[in-house]
XYZ file of C-alpha atoms in Angstrom:
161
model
C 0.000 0.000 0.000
C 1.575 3.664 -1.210
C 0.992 5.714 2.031
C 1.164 9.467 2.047
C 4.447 11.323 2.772
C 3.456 12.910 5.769
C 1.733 10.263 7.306
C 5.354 8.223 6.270
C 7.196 11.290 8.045
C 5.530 10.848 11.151
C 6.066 6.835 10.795
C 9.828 7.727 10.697
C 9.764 10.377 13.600
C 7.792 7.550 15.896
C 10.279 5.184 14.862
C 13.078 7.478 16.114
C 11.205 8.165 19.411
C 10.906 4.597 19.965
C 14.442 3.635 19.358
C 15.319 6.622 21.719
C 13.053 5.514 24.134
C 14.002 1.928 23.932
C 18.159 2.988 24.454
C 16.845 5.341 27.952
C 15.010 2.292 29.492
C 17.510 -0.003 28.730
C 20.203 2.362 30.400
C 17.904 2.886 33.168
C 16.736 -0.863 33.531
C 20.702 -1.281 33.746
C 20.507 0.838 36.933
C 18.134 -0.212 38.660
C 18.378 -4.309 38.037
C 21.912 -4.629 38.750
C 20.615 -6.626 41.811
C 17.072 -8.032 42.284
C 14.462 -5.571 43.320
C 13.505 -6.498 46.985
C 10.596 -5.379 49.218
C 13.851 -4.132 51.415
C 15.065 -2.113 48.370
C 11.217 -0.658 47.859
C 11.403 0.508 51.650
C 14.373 2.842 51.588
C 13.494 4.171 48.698
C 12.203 7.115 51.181
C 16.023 7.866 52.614
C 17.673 7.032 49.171
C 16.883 9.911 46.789
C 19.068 8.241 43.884
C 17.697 5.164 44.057
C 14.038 6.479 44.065
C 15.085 8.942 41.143
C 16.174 5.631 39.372
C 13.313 3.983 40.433
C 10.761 6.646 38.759
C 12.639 7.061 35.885
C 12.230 3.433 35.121
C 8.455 3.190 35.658
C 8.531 6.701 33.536
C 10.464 5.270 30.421
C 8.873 1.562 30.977
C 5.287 3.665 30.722
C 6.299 5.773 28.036
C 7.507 3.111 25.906
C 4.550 0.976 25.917
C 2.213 3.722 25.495
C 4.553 5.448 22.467
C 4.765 2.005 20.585
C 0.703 0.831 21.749
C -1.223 4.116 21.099
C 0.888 6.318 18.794
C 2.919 4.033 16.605
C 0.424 0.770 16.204
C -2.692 3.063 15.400
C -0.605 5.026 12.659
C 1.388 1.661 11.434
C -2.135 -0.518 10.849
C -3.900 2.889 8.983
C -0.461 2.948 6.859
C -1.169 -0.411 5.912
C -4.827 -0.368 5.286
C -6.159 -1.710 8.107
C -9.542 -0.706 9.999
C -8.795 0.635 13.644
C -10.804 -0.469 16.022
C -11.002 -0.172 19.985
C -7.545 -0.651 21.360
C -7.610 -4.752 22.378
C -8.817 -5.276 18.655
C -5.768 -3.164 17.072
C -2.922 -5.171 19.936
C -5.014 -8.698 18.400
C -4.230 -7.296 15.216
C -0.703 -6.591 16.268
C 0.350 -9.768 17.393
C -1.553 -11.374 14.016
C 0.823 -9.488 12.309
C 3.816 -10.327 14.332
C 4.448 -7.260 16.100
C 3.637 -8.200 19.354
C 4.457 -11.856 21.160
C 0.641 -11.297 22.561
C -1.911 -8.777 23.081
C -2.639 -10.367 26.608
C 1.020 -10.001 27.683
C 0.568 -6.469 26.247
C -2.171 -6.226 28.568
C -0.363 -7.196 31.402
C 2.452 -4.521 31.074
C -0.116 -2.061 31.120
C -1.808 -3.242 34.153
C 1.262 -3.634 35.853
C 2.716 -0.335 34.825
C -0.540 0.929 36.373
C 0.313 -0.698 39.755
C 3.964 0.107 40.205
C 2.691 4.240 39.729
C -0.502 3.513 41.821
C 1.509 1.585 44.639
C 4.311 3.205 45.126
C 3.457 4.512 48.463
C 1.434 2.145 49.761
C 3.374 -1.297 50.045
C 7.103 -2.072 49.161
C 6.507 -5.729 48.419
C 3.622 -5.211 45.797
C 6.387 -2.395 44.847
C 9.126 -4.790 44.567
C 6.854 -7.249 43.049
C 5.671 -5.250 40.010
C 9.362 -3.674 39.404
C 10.880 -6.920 39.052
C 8.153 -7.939 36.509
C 8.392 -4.571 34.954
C 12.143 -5.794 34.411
C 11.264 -9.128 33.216
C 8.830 -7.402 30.384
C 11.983 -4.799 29.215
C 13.295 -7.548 26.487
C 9.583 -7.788 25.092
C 9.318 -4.471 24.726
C 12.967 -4.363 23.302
C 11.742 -6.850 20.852
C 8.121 -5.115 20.125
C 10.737 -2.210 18.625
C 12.384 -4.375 16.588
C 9.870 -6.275 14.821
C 8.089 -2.394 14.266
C 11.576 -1.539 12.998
C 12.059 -4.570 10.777
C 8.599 -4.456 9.392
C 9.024 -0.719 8.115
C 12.630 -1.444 6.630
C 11.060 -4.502 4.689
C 8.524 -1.966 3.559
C 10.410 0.335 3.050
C 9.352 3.134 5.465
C 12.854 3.309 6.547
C 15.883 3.045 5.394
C 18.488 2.859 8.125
């Protein structure tokens, strides 16, 4: 499908944000996982003002990601390519038809688990800890949810580098 040249721009520009946004979690996943997130960790995050820095920057970027690749850059790939959008579940089933996603429930999950590492910050280090650690386990699917965007859009030729 021949696309338009601004909406091919602004395919470009989101692929640059993402790669960007990728490189500053990874750096900041780096940080932060260099030992296992404990409930202990979570509770000092009051008297250690790097750590906590660290700590919200992660959930920041980790947040920002998703929602950069899930409701900017999936919306604007699948209308490049043709495709009806629909509510949001229906475009992340579409997603992981077309390979872009390992799976829309897993996609789910980040989302709901981004959710509670903002929403329970305060209120208990070990659902803290908890939802940190599995934010870390979900960093290489979201590392590989920018590739397979990437990929796709060289083979299409929506980018070149």
């Amino acid at each position: 499908m021949k696309i338009g040249p601004e909406q091919l721009e602004r395919l470009r520009f989101l692929a640059r944000v993402v790669q960007r946004e990728q490189q500053h979690l990874l750096t900041t996943d780096e940080r932060v996982f260099n030992l296992p997130f404990t409930a202990a960790r979570a509770r000092d995050l009051a008297e250690n003002v790097d750590e906590a820095e660290r700590v919200e920057a992660f959930v920041s970027r980790f947040g920002r990601l998703q929602d950069t690749l899930g409701d900017k850059l999936l919306p604007l790939y699948l209308e490049a390519l043709g495709e009806h959008l629909g509510a949001a579940i229906d475009n992340l089933d579409r997603a992981e038809k077309l390979g872009l996603i390992p799976s829309s429930d897993d996609w789910l999950a980040m989302r709901k688990l981004r959710n509670q590492m903002v929403h329970e910050y305060i209120e208990d280090s070990a659902t803290l800890a908890d939802a940190l650690q599995a934010g870390h386990e979900f960093v290489p699917t979201l590392t590989a949810v920018v590739k397979a965007f990437l990929n796709d859009m060289r083979t299409r030729g929506w980018l070149t580098a």
